[in-house]
Structure formats: structure tokens, C-alpha cells
Amino acid sequence: MLVVGAGPGGLAAAAAAARHGARVGVVDMQPHAGGQVWRHDVAHAASREARRAVAEVSPRIVRHLGSQVIEARGDALLVEHAQGASEMRFDKLVLATGARELLLPFPGWTLPGVAGAGGLQALAKQGAPMAGRRVVLAGSGPLLLASAATLIRHGARIVGVFEQAPAGRVMAFARSLWRWPARALQASQLRLQLTGVPFRYGHVVTAAEGTQRLQSIEVRDAKGVSHHLGCDVAGVGYGLVPNTELAARLGCALDPWGAHTRVRVDALQRTSHAHIFAVGEACGIGGLNAARLEGAIAAHAALGHDREAVRLWAARDHARAFAARLADTFALDPRVLRLAQPQTIVCRCEDVPLSALAPFNDSRDAKLVTRCGMGACQGRICGTALAELGLFGRPDPRPPLFPARLASLACGDSLP
Amino acid sequence: MKYVRLDVDGQTVEVPEGASVAAAVATLDRCTRRSVLGGWRAPVCGMGMCFECRVCVDGVTHMRSCLKLAREGMQVITGG
Amino acid sequence: MSHSYDLIVIGAGIVGAACAEAASAEGMRVAIVESGPIGGGATAAAMGHLVAMDDDPAELALARYSIDCWEQYASLPEAEFSRCGTVWVARDERELAGVPARIERLAKAGVHAQMLDAAALYEAEPSLRTGLAGGMRVPAEAVVYPPRMARHLIRLAAERGASLHAGRRAMQLGDCSVTLDDGANLHGPLLVAAGCATPALLPQLTVRPRKGHLAITDRYPGVLRHQVLELGYADSAHGDAASSVAFNVQPRPTGQILIGSSREFDVTDGEVSMPMLRRMLERAFDFMPVLRELTALRVWTGFRPATPDGRPYLGALDETRNLWVAAGHEGLGVTTALGSARLLMDLMLRRAPAIDPAPYSPVRVVP
């Protein structure tokens, strides 16, 4: 069994598969295992469950970290690592490719100092200095709070957290947490960590300001009044989007997920290909618990232990229900889709402004003429934003699935 | 905590073991790449999706510094 | 609904766009029919190189004529015209020995080329692998960006009153008429410039799709100065092997490097073929090992429209002179688009054509 992604979902799948006696390979492009939610923090120990999962070593599991999948067909993946590339064959495949942050363009968003909200958390954990920095977090979703908590632990001074969802909706969500006691506990723990942090609902960061780098942000309140706030660093993210490119390349059926896609799976996490499974965020943003449960379900099902998989259904469904509530609560106000001005850069890799895209209603046309989406990110940032803005869809992925050395592309000849 | 020392644009910087090259660049308050129109950029997504963190590491350009562990003696050049 | 025109151009790739522009410049009332994005077919997949190949005298004449036409767009932003020049590479003394004859053939056609000994070759392109014998340099040649150019030419035509039937497919050709997929009928002389789709409208013409792969890297300014091809390139292009590769790299004005080339017949699937990609890349690495370590951002495929003798069909298809064709340019569509359009106009307006049109006659008998 090959598992793509060493986050909670992938690690759960690998562990369960190894316990059934399978030979397992786990591939992840990060240098450490743990994915995003269990990201290795240079300054702080991980939670017990994270440590256990990440540290779990089995002679049956081989981890290929710092490795990215650049082409995929049939029964093999072409994986590039630091020294070269290799074809990895599999009988069963588990896609635990996770999610990335939805980054929406707004004036000044390309200034050094402006990152994603999850992005800022990731950067802090990987050792970027935050001590004493004035930090703003904005956008939407529980990730803002989780990121704020991490940043505080790293010594940052949070000068504001701006959630675009209205207070009423978030309060209603908080009241519904009694259904998920672990979550309620987590929320109150988070609350404690964030005491003293200015938290505003119905607020949107409308611009990042500064000459060479970020110096302040402009934030509009629920009444439409603008304020300016000095800061050193801003983490602005509007939620998470499933990473479905690998699944799409493999021909797995996808379902809509808002303006984006998620991998279609049945109750046993099976995709439209019988030997390929998908778990966690790739199947729709579901959170940590859903990912762990689905990883186990997929491994059980893939290796013929359906009964063990079925036993986890109730817990999985409960976790997914929580995620559904989350999605409703943090749905995006149309305001945030109109932040970009004509001169705002939309394609960061190629410096294409929004105005350049105006004459086109076809993404391929827009791409050919403006080069929007032709850069290194392969449309992951701009294409996702444009889909959320309702302007263009994402094209079918082609190899290389990530930018890769030409020498690596010359290695895949047993992939048809 | 163990630290590693590396070189960014000719300046020595120390980061904790397990930190990324992106963190080393940020420790010196420097930016990573220059955009097509010449503006400076710094890491955004922290996870290898946005490609704003690209720098030259030990002579190899276009490396995503958020995915690269900082190692003792590395030579990093920004602004490519 | 019916419309009446002096010329209906079917296909708005680089060739159709050039013909539409030329016709509108002649004062004709032009209609353009294009089912997809403008320049969205082979034009979008193309390398955009303007290069005179010397092995077929007729193609050479057309290329030289057309390259001269391209000069007027050297400063046009939409053309992204970059005069990087072309360097042809000889692997050994035998290949190098053939260069003087090529230089002479090119000179006779009005194309200036210089011999390069090994030292001069490495002076021109330091990234080439050692052990090559030398080559040939054509300093004035350039690369352009075809999709924007095709759109520009269509825009010029539209400014002169041409009507663009975008997103419409030509279904049926009649006598001085064409029926579109929405039922509209357009009336007037027809010019089919539909590339690989030409036989669907004109079954009497043989145009075979010839699949090619290309890869483009991230930005590496300075690695490559010229467009570089192996001297044996024409063997791949003008041969009719089921599949072949030939070394061809190009510096884009962005600093990215474009790598080709591959040719395959009898494959209609546009998917990237990893084995074919490997062959193409290994060929490229053989000439330029430094390419191995460069990062590729994208790989894509395209279909060149290929005729049995390698020359395009340019001219009248029937005696009534109401049915014209400009198609089948294989890998030289961008190079020869402007010259093809001028030739068509000369023939339509019964002017003395600048080059001999006989080799491209759509009714020529191919042995």
C-alpha cells in the first residue's frame, strides 16, 4: 500500500495497514511527518496523540519525506526526491493529500509580511521568529484561532483577529458544540489562551499597507467603517480547500465542494477506482478526527477488513457532521470576493493584475494571453482564488503535478 | 535546543535544528524572491504551494525554502 | 439568418488569423469562423520560432518570404518578438562538413548564416556539451508568442470591419457558402485554414495530425542565448517515421527555456506520453546536460497538421476560385503564416505572386 500524505489521515492509514501485515510506503513533500495540523514545531513539543502517531515506527512502513508525486498512472506513482526520482508501484493507494489555504487577493496582499493565517502558523512552527511581532489574523474559520494560539506561544503580540462571519452565526455554532464535547473543551481551552486578544466578527481586512513591506492593515467593520492598524505581520486566510490534483490526475471522480472540488468516496473511503482510497481533507474539509478515522477505515477496507472499517463509521460520521456545521458557520460574505481592485495582482507568480483578466470568460484563453496560471504554483493559488471569485474553473492537471527537475520527468517511462 | 548555522546572502544566521531555510531568511528579516515586475516577496503559505519562498540553496535555484531543512554550512542566496 | 462576404475564413489559428488580416487589409469584407479560442489549437501549443529550414527549396522560399513579413512586427508588444538568433549544432565532422552547402542554399534564398567552428560554437552557447564539432548561426532569426499574435491579427481584421463568429463550428461547405453549427449560413468565397480539422471539411485533402511534446522550465536567464537545434532536425521533421525526436531548445523572453521536439503519427490522444517525453528529454540532455537539473513547470502536447510531402496546401481548390485553402503547415505554421496569407491574397486578386505558388498547389499530385 502506498499512502500519499503523512498527516493524521495518512499516518492512520499507514499504521492500520501495517498492523494488518501490509508493506506500506508513505510519501510526503514536507521534511517532517505530521502534515499541517500536526506540523513539527521547533520550539514546542507536539500533543501526545501527534507525537505517538508521528513517532510510531514500524518495520513495515517506509517513509519518503521531502518527496513529491509528479506523475501518477494506473499502478504507479513517479515520485521526486532530493537525489532523483523513482517509480513507486502499489496494489492499493490511499490519498491523504490534505488541504491548502484559500488565499484571496486584496490590495497589498503581495507585500512581504502578508501571509496566510495557516501559513503564518506553519512559518512560526518551522522557526520563523515571531517574538515581539505585532500580528494581525484575518479571514475566516477556526484556523484563525488555532494560528493565534500558536503565534502567542511563539511570543507574538496579537493586535487583532478579524473574522468575516457575523457574530450571531459564530455564537450559534459555539452553542451547538455540546454535541461534540471534545470540541467544546478545545474551544474553551483556546479561549483561555486567547484572553486579552482583540477579537472582532463581521470584519474584513480590505488592504495591506506599506512601502517595501507590511506596515499596517486597513480593516472594515460590520458597519462599513474603515480603521487602520499598525502591524508587522498579517495572516490572512479564508478557510481550506481540498488538494485534489493527484486524485484528478488518477481519474478519480470529484464532487463539487463550494467553488472547488473534493474526491468522491463511498462509506469505505473508496474512490471511483476500486484500489484507490481517499481520506481526510481531500474528501472535503472534515478536520483532524475525521481524517484519523477515515485513514483507519481506508486501510481496513483496502486490505479486506470491512468489519473493522464499519465499526468506525459512527465516529467518522459524527466528526464529519461537526465539519459540516463549521462550513455553514464560516461561509464567506460576498464582500470578501470583491476586495481585489483592477490593479491588484491576482497571479502572484507572473504578476498578472485582475484587470488583465477582465476580457476573458475562458480560463485557457486568459492563461494563454496573460500567463495567469502559467507560473510555478501551477494555478494552485491564483486558480483557486479565481474559482472562489466565480471567474474561472481549474483545468485538468497534467504532469508534472508539481514543478520538477527535467531529469525526473525522464524517469517515468513505464508510466504509459 | 541545538542550533545550526548557515549563510544567507553572505550573513551568518543561527536557527534551531529542524527549522526551515525560510525561517533562516526570516530570522535575518530578509525577503525570499523578486517577482516578475521586481517586487520583493516573502513566504505566504508555509507549506510548498505558493512558491513565493523560492531561493537559491547551495547553488541550486528555485528551491522552496519552506520545504527545506536548514543544515549546517548551507549557502543561501535570495532575490532570484 | 444569412450573411454575405467577400471572404469567409474558417479557422482562426495563426494561419487563418494572418489570412483574415491580409484580406481585410485588401478591403475585403471578411467573416472569420472559429469554434474554440483564437489561436487555441496548434498555435497555442507551438514553439513560436521563426526559422528557415533549408532542406526543401519550396519551404525555404516560403519561409524566407514570410520571415521578412514578420519583421514589421518586431516592435509590436503582442508579438513578443525576440531576436535571439538560431544556432544549428553539428555533432561531428561529417555533419559539420555539410554546413557550407547549407549556408550557400540559405544565402541564395536571402538568409544570412555563418559557419561556426567548435570554439565559436561554445562562444555562442557555452551550455552545450563538450565534444561537438561546430555548427551554423543564423543571427537574424527570432521567436514570437503565437497566441497573442493570432489575437492581434484578428483584432486588426475586426477593426477593419471583419465579423468574428466565435465559438461557432463550420459544419458543411456549399457552393460559396458555409453552414455553421447554430444553423447560420454565411455566403461568399471560402478559405479553409483549419489545420488538422481541414479534412473534416475537405476530405480530398490529406492532413495528418502529428503529435508533439514540449516542456517549459522556470526562469533561468543566461543559460541559453539562441534558439538551438541539431542539424539533423529536418530528418525528424521531414521524415515520416512513426515517431522521432530531435533536439530543439529555445530561450523565451521571460528567461524560461522551452524544450522540444517530438513527432508521432497515428496518435490522436493528447495526453502527455511519459516514454515519448523521456526520449525527447534524453535527446536534449545529450546536447545540453545542464538541462537535467532545471525545473520544469509544464509539459504539453499539440498536433501539427502534416501533409504527405511536408508542404502546406496554399491556393485554390477548384476552378471556380470560390474555395481556397491555407493548411497543412506541419511545424512551420508560425514561420510561414504571414507569407502564406500574402500568397493567398496575390492568388485571389490575380496579382503576380512574390514566390512560385506551384509547390503548394492544393491540387498537386503527390507521388
Short mmCIF file of N, CA and C in Angstrom, two decimals, chain A residues 69-154:
data_model
loop_
_atom_site.label_atom_id
_atom_site.label_comp_id
_atom_site.label_asym_id
_atom_site.label_seq_id
_atom_site.Cartn_x
_atom_site.Cartn_y
_atom_site.Cartn_z
N VAL A 69 4.93 13.79 -5.50
CA VAL A 69 4.42 12.99 -6.60
C VAL A 69 4.30 13.89 -7.82
N ILE A 70 4.97 13.55 -8.91
CA ILE A 70 4.92 14.41 -10.09
C ILE A 70 4.13 13.83 -11.25
N GLU A 71 3.89 12.52 -11.21
CA GLU A 71 3.02 11.92 -12.22
C GLU A 71 2.43 10.66 -11.62
N ALA A 72 1.26 10.32 -12.07
CA ALA A 72 0.56 9.17 -11.50
C ALA A 72 -0.27 8.51 -12.57
N ARG A 73 -0.15 7.21 -12.66
CA ARG A 73 -0.99 6.47 -13.60
C ARG A 73 -1.18 5.07 -13.05
N GLY A 74 -2.32 4.49 -13.37
CA GLY A 74 -2.55 3.07 -13.13
C GLY A 74 -2.06 2.55 -11.80
N ASP A 75 -0.94 1.89 -11.81
CA ASP A 75 -0.48 1.22 -10.60
C ASP A 75 0.86 1.74 -10.12
N ALA A 76 1.20 2.98 -10.52
CA ALA A 76 2.49 3.50 -10.07
C ALA A 76 2.46 5.02 -9.97
N LEU A 77 3.28 5.54 -9.09
CA LEU A 77 3.48 6.97 -8.97
C LEU A 77 4.93 7.28 -9.32
N LEU A 78 5.16 8.42 -9.95
CA LEU A 78 6.52 8.91 -10.16
C LEU A 78 6.78 9.92 -9.06
N VAL A 79 7.73 9.62 -8.22
CA VAL A 79 7.99 10.44 -7.03
C VAL A 79 9.37 11.06 -7.11
N GLU A 80 9.45 12.36 -6.95
CA GLU A 80 10.73 13.04 -6.99
C GLU A 80 11.20 13.34 -5.57
N HIS A 81 12.47 13.05 -5.31
CA HIS A 81 13.05 13.39 -4.01
C HIS A 81 14.34 14.16 -4.26
N ALA A 82 15.06 14.45 -3.20
CA ALA A 82 16.22 15.33 -3.34
C ALA A 82 17.26 14.79 -4.31
N GLN A 83 17.45 13.48 -4.33
CA GLN A 83 18.52 12.90 -5.15
C GLN A 83 18.08 12.52 -6.55
N GLY A 84 16.83 12.37 -6.78
CA GLY A 84 16.38 11.91 -8.10
C GLY A 84 14.90 11.61 -8.08
N ALA A 85 14.49 10.64 -8.88
CA ALA A 85 13.08 10.30 -8.93
C ALA A 85 12.95 8.80 -9.05
N SER A 86 11.87 8.25 -8.51
CA SER A 86 11.66 6.82 -8.67
C SER A 86 10.20 6.51 -8.89
N GLU A 87 9.98 5.41 -9.57
CA GLU A 87 8.63 4.92 -9.75
C GLU A 87 8.27 4.06 -8.56
N MET A 88 7.13 4.33 -7.96
CA MET A 88 6.69 3.52 -6.83
C MET A 88 5.41 2.80 -7.23
N ARG A 89 5.50 1.49 -7.24
CA ARG A 89 4.33 0.69 -7.63
C ARG A 89 3.49 0.38 -6.41
N PHE A 90 2.23 0.20 -6.62
CA PHE A 90 1.35 -0.10 -5.50
C PHE A 90 0.23 -1.03 -5.92
N ASP A 91 -0.29 -1.77 -4.94
CA ASP A 91 -1.52 -2.53 -5.16
C ASP A 91 -2.71 -1.67 -4.73
N LYS A 92 -2.51 -0.99 -3.59
CA LYS A 92 -3.55 -0.11 -3.07
C LYS A 92 -2.94 1.26 -2.84
N LEU A 93 -3.74 2.28 -3.07
CA LEU A 93 -3.26 3.65 -2.88
C LEU A 93 -4.22 4.39 -1.97
N VAL A 94 -3.67 5.10 -1.00
CA VAL A 94 -4.51 5.94 -0.14
C VAL A 94 -4.09 7.40 -0.35
N LEU A 95 -5.03 8.21 -0.79
CA LEU A 95 -4.74 9.62 -1.00
C LEU A 95 -5.12 10.40 0.26
N ALA A 96 -4.10 10.90 0.94
CA ALA A 96 -4.32 11.71 2.15
C ALA A 96 -3.64 13.03 1.90
N THR A 97 -3.99 13.65 0.79
CA THR A 97 -3.27 14.82 0.30
C THR A 97 -3.66 16.11 1.00
N GLY A 98 -4.63 16.05 1.92
CA GLY A 98 -4.91 17.19 2.76
C GLY A 98 -5.53 18.36 2.04
N ALA A 99 -5.25 19.54 2.60
CA ALA A 99 -5.85 20.77 2.08
C ALA A 99 -4.82 21.87 2.04
N ARG A 100 -5.13 22.93 1.31
CA ARG A 100 -4.31 24.13 1.36
C ARG A 100 -5.24 25.29 1.70
N GLU A 101 -4.65 26.42 2.00
CA GLU A 101 -5.43 27.55 2.45
C GLU A 101 -6.03 28.30 1.26
N LEU A 102 -7.22 28.83 1.44
CA LEU A 102 -7.82 29.68 0.42
C LEU A 102 -7.30 31.09 0.65
N LEU A 103 -6.47 31.55 -0.28
CA LEU A 103 -5.89 32.89 -0.18
C LEU A 103 -6.56 33.76 -1.22
N LEU A 104 -7.26 34.78 -0.80
CA LEU A 104 -7.96 35.65 -1.75
C LEU A 104 -7.22 36.96 -1.93
N PRO A 105 -7.13 37.44 -3.16
CA PRO A 105 -6.37 38.66 -3.41
C PRO A 105 -7.07 39.90 -2.86
N PHE A 106 -6.27 40.80 -2.31
CA PHE A 106 -6.78 42.10 -1.88
C PHE A 106 -5.63 43.09 -2.02
N PRO A 107 -5.90 44.37 -2.08
CA PRO A 107 -4.82 45.34 -2.32
C PRO A 107 -3.71 45.18 -1.28
N GLY A 108 -2.48 45.05 -1.78
CA GLY A 108 -1.32 44.94 -0.90
C GLY A 108 -1.00 43.55 -0.41
N TRP A 109 -1.74 42.54 -0.88
CA TRP A 109 -1.55 41.20 -0.32
C TRP A 109 -0.19 40.58 -0.67
N THR A 110 0.49 41.17 -1.69
CA THR A 110 1.79 40.62 -2.07
C THR A 110 2.94 41.23 -1.29
N LEU A 111 2.65 42.17 -0.40
CA LEU A 111 3.71 42.78 0.41
C LEU A 111 4.36 41.74 1.32
N PRO A 112 5.70 41.75 1.40
CA PRO A 112 6.36 40.92 2.40
C PRO A 112 5.78 41.24 3.78
N GLY A 113 5.44 40.19 4.52
CA GLY A 113 4.80 40.38 5.82
C GLY A 113 3.36 39.91 5.81
N VAL A 114 2.78 39.79 4.61
CA VAL A 114 1.42 39.26 4.50
C VAL A 114 1.53 37.79 4.12
N ALA A 115 0.99 36.93 4.96
CA ALA A 115 0.99 35.50 4.69
C ALA A 115 -0.42 35.00 4.88
N GLY A 116 -0.61 33.69 4.71
CA GLY A 116 -1.90 33.10 5.04
C GLY A 116 -1.99 32.99 6.56
N ALA A 117 -3.19 32.71 7.06
CA ALA A 117 -3.35 32.54 8.50
C ALA A 117 -2.72 31.21 8.92
N GLY A 118 -3.05 30.16 8.20
CA GLY A 118 -2.40 28.87 8.41
C GLY A 118 -0.95 28.96 8.03
N GLY A 119 -0.68 29.78 7.02
CA GLY A 119 0.68 29.98 6.55
C GLY A 119 1.55 30.55 7.65
N LEU A 120 1.02 31.52 8.36
CA LEU A 120 1.76 32.14 9.45
C LEU A 120 2.03 31.13 10.56
N GLN A 121 1.05 30.31 10.83
CA GLN A 121 1.21 29.27 11.85
C GLN A 121 2.32 28.31 11.42
N ALA A 122 2.28 27.92 10.16
CA ALA A 122 3.30 27.00 9.64
C ALA A 122 4.68 27.63 9.71
N LEU A 123 4.77 28.90 9.35
CA LEU A 123 6.06 29.59 9.35
C LEU A 123 6.59 29.71 10.78
N ALA A 124 5.70 30.01 11.72
CA ALA A 124 6.13 30.10 13.13
C ALA A 124 6.66 28.74 13.59
N LYS A 125 5.93 27.70 13.30
CA LYS A 125 6.33 26.37 13.75
C LYS A 125 7.66 25.94 13.14
N GLN A 126 7.93 26.38 11.90
CA GLN A 126 9.18 25.96 11.27
C GLN A 126 10.34 26.90 11.62
N GLY A 127 10.08 27.83 12.56
CA GLY A 127 11.18 28.58 13.13
C GLY A 127 11.28 30.05 12.73
N ALA A 128 10.32 30.56 11.98
CA ALA A 128 10.36 31.99 11.66
C ALA A 128 10.11 32.77 12.95
N PRO A 129 10.95 33.77 13.24
CA PRO A 129 10.82 34.46 14.53
C PRO A 129 9.54 35.28 14.61
N MET A 130 8.81 35.12 15.71
CA MET A 130 7.56 35.86 15.90
C MET A 130 7.60 36.68 17.19
N ALA A 131 8.64 36.48 18.03
CA ALA A 131 8.67 37.14 19.33
C ALA A 131 8.61 38.65 19.16
N GLY A 132 7.66 39.25 19.85
CA GLY A 132 7.54 40.70 19.83
C GLY A 132 6.89 41.27 18.59
N ARG A 133 6.60 40.44 17.61
CA ARG A 133 6.00 40.98 16.38
C ARG A 133 4.52 41.29 16.64
N ARG A 134 4.06 42.43 16.07
CA ARG A 134 2.64 42.76 16.13
C ARG A 134 1.95 42.01 15.00
N VAL A 135 1.01 41.15 15.36
CA VAL A 135 0.40 40.25 14.37
C VAL A 135 -1.09 40.51 14.25
N VAL A 136 -1.56 40.53 13.03
CA VAL A 136 -3.00 40.56 12.75
C VAL A 136 -3.36 39.23 12.11
N LEU A 137 -4.48 38.66 12.52
CA LEU A 137 -5.01 37.48 11.85
C LEU A 137 -6.37 37.85 11.30
N ALA A 138 -6.65 37.42 10.07
CA ALA A 138 -7.92 37.81 9.46
C ALA A 138 -8.36 36.78 8.45
N GLY A 139 -9.61 36.90 8.06
CA GLY A 139 -10.16 35.97 7.08
C GLY A 139 -11.31 35.24 7.71
N SER A 140 -11.22 33.91 7.71
CA SER A 140 -12.35 33.16 8.25
C SER A 140 -11.97 31.79 8.73
N GLY A 141 -12.69 31.33 9.73
CA GLY A 141 -12.57 29.93 10.14
C GLY A 141 -11.80 29.73 11.43
N PRO A 142 -11.94 28.54 12.00
CA PRO A 142 -11.28 28.23 13.26
C PRO A 142 -9.76 28.26 13.15
N LEU A 143 -9.24 28.18 11.94
CA LEU A 143 -7.80 28.25 11.76
C LEU A 143 -7.23 29.56 12.29
N LEU A 144 -8.04 30.64 12.24
CA LEU A 144 -7.56 31.93 12.76
C LEU A 144 -7.21 31.80 14.23
N LEU A 145 -8.07 31.10 14.97
CA LEU A 145 -7.84 30.95 16.41
C LEU A 145 -6.67 30.03 16.69
N ALA A 146 -6.62 28.93 15.97
CA ALA A 146 -5.53 27.98 16.16
C ALA A 146 -4.20 28.65 15.85
N SER A 147 -4.18 29.44 14.79
CA SER A 147 -2.97 30.14 14.41
C SER A 147 -2.60 31.17 15.47
N ALA A 148 -3.61 31.89 15.96
CA ALA A 148 -3.34 32.89 17.01
C ALA A 148 -2.70 32.23 18.22
N ALA A 149 -3.24 31.08 18.62
CA ALA A 149 -2.71 30.38 19.79
C ALA A 149 -1.25 29.99 19.58
N THR A 150 -0.94 29.47 18.41
CA THR A 150 0.45 29.09 18.10
C THR A 150 1.35 30.32 18.15
N LEU A 151 0.89 31.40 17.55
CA LEU A 151 1.72 32.61 17.48
C LEU A 151 1.98 33.17 18.87
N ILE A 152 0.97 33.11 19.73
CA ILE A 152 1.16 33.59 21.11
C ILE A 152 2.23 32.75 21.80
N ARG A 153 2.16 31.44 21.60
CA ARG A 153 3.19 30.55 22.19
C ARG A 153 4.58 30.90 21.70
N HIS A 154 4.64 31.45 20.47
CA HIS A 154 5.94 31.83 19.90
C HIS A 154 6.30 33.27 20.21
#
